[in-house]
XYZ file of C-alpha atoms in Angstrom:
110
model
C 4.082 8.131 2.742
C 1.182 10.428 3.591
C -1.940 8.305 3.290
C -4.204 11.368 3.658
C -2.660 12.961 0.557
C -3.120 9.808 -1.507
C -6.686 9.434 -0.245
C -7.329 13.067 -1.227
C -5.899 12.432 -4.704
C -8.101 9.367 -5.137
C -11.189 11.272 -3.979
C -10.478 14.144 -6.360
C -9.822 11.736 -9.253
C -13.085 9.907 -8.500
C -15.130 13.124 -8.459
C -13.324 15.468 -10.891
C -13.151 14.158 -14.485
C -10.769 16.949 -15.598
C -8.334 16.114 -12.789
C -8.471 12.385 -13.562
C -7.927 13.028 -17.262
C -4.962 15.283 -16.470
C -3.404 12.735 -14.126
C -3.660 10.107 -16.818
C -2.133 12.333 -19.532
C 0.505 14.346 -17.666
C 0.612 13.516 -13.947
C 3.462 15.797 -12.894
C 2.002 18.885 -14.581
C -1.520 18.143 -13.324
C -0.373 17.577 -9.749
C 1.547 20.866 -9.805
C -1.421 22.729 -11.334
C -3.681 21.498 -8.524
C -1.137 22.389 -5.836
C 0.056 18.912 -4.889
C 3.672 18.549 -3.788
C 4.267 14.815 -3.523
C 7.258 13.029 -2.097
C 9.173 10.813 -4.545
C 7.543 7.737 -2.982
C 4.044 9.217 -3.331
C 4.693 10.194 -6.958
C 5.965 6.685 -7.643
C 2.712 5.296 -6.215
C 0.625 7.581 -8.439
C 2.671 6.702 -11.528
C 2.455 2.983 -10.748
C -1.331 3.182 -10.380
C -1.481 5.125 -13.639
C 0.524 2.399 -15.381
C -1.551 -0.446 -13.921
C -4.858 1.171 -14.876
C -3.862 2.438 -18.336
C -6.321 0.130 -20.125
C -9.326 1.211 -18.027
C -11.634 3.986 -19.109
C -11.885 7.116 -16.953
C -15.386 6.246 -15.696
C -14.337 2.736 -14.711
C -11.249 3.995 -12.925
C -13.225 6.736 -11.143
C -15.753 4.130 -9.960
C -12.967 1.845 -8.717
C -11.311 4.706 -6.834
C -14.601 5.770 -5.278
C -15.392 2.183 -4.271
C -11.958 1.761 -2.719
C -12.400 4.925 -0.688
C -15.748 3.748 0.683
C -14.086 0.619 2.085
C -11.282 2.525 3.834
C -11.607 3.194 7.541
C -9.144 6.070 7.559
C -6.289 4.391 9.377
C -2.865 3.801 7.941
C -2.386 0.779 5.726
C -1.762 -2.420 7.602
C 1.436 -4.296 6.942
C 0.786 -7.852 5.824
C 1.424 -10.495 8.425
C 4.293 -12.856 7.964
C 3.280 -16.301 6.752
C 2.519 -18.753 9.501
C 2.303 -17.691 13.067
C 4.037 -18.084 16.383
C 5.736 -21.433 16.582
C 5.948 -21.891 12.822
C 9.293 -22.109 11.135
C 12.625 -23.503 12.213
C 13.305 -24.063 15.875
C 16.428 -24.516 17.934
C 17.365 -28.186 18.277
C 17.107 -29.708 21.729
C 20.132 -30.821 23.739
C 21.763 -34.163 23.008
C 19.905 -37.081 24.496
C 16.490 -35.676 23.674
C 15.577 -34.344 27.124
C 15.363 -30.691 27.957
C 16.000 -29.093 31.293
C 12.880 -28.377 33.224
C 10.858 -31.125 31.523
C 9.052 -33.680 33.625
C 11.500 -36.057 35.155
C 14.204 -33.456 35.699
C 17.528 -33.273 33.943
C 18.063 -36.762 32.518
C 21.501 -36.248 30.994
C 23.925 -38.907 32.026
């Protein structure tokens, strides 16, 4: 997904009331009229945002988009970390007898 394209769409929607209104009424036609050629994944993102913000007024949505853009640093989105950290989760059981090779006292298997 091209983050720069989505950022550009958000900036235009935040600053151009006619564009925002068009996106909310007929996204595909509006995007084509403004020269945007989105990938299926990008269009899905736009349509999902449209669905999730359907109850907001245009001014509120424009303010939210503008505020979100101010917080962005310009890099690609960061993938969320997996829960926990190194060492969390299941581990391999130790050898029978409870001692591991290389532990203090040497190999204690009998």
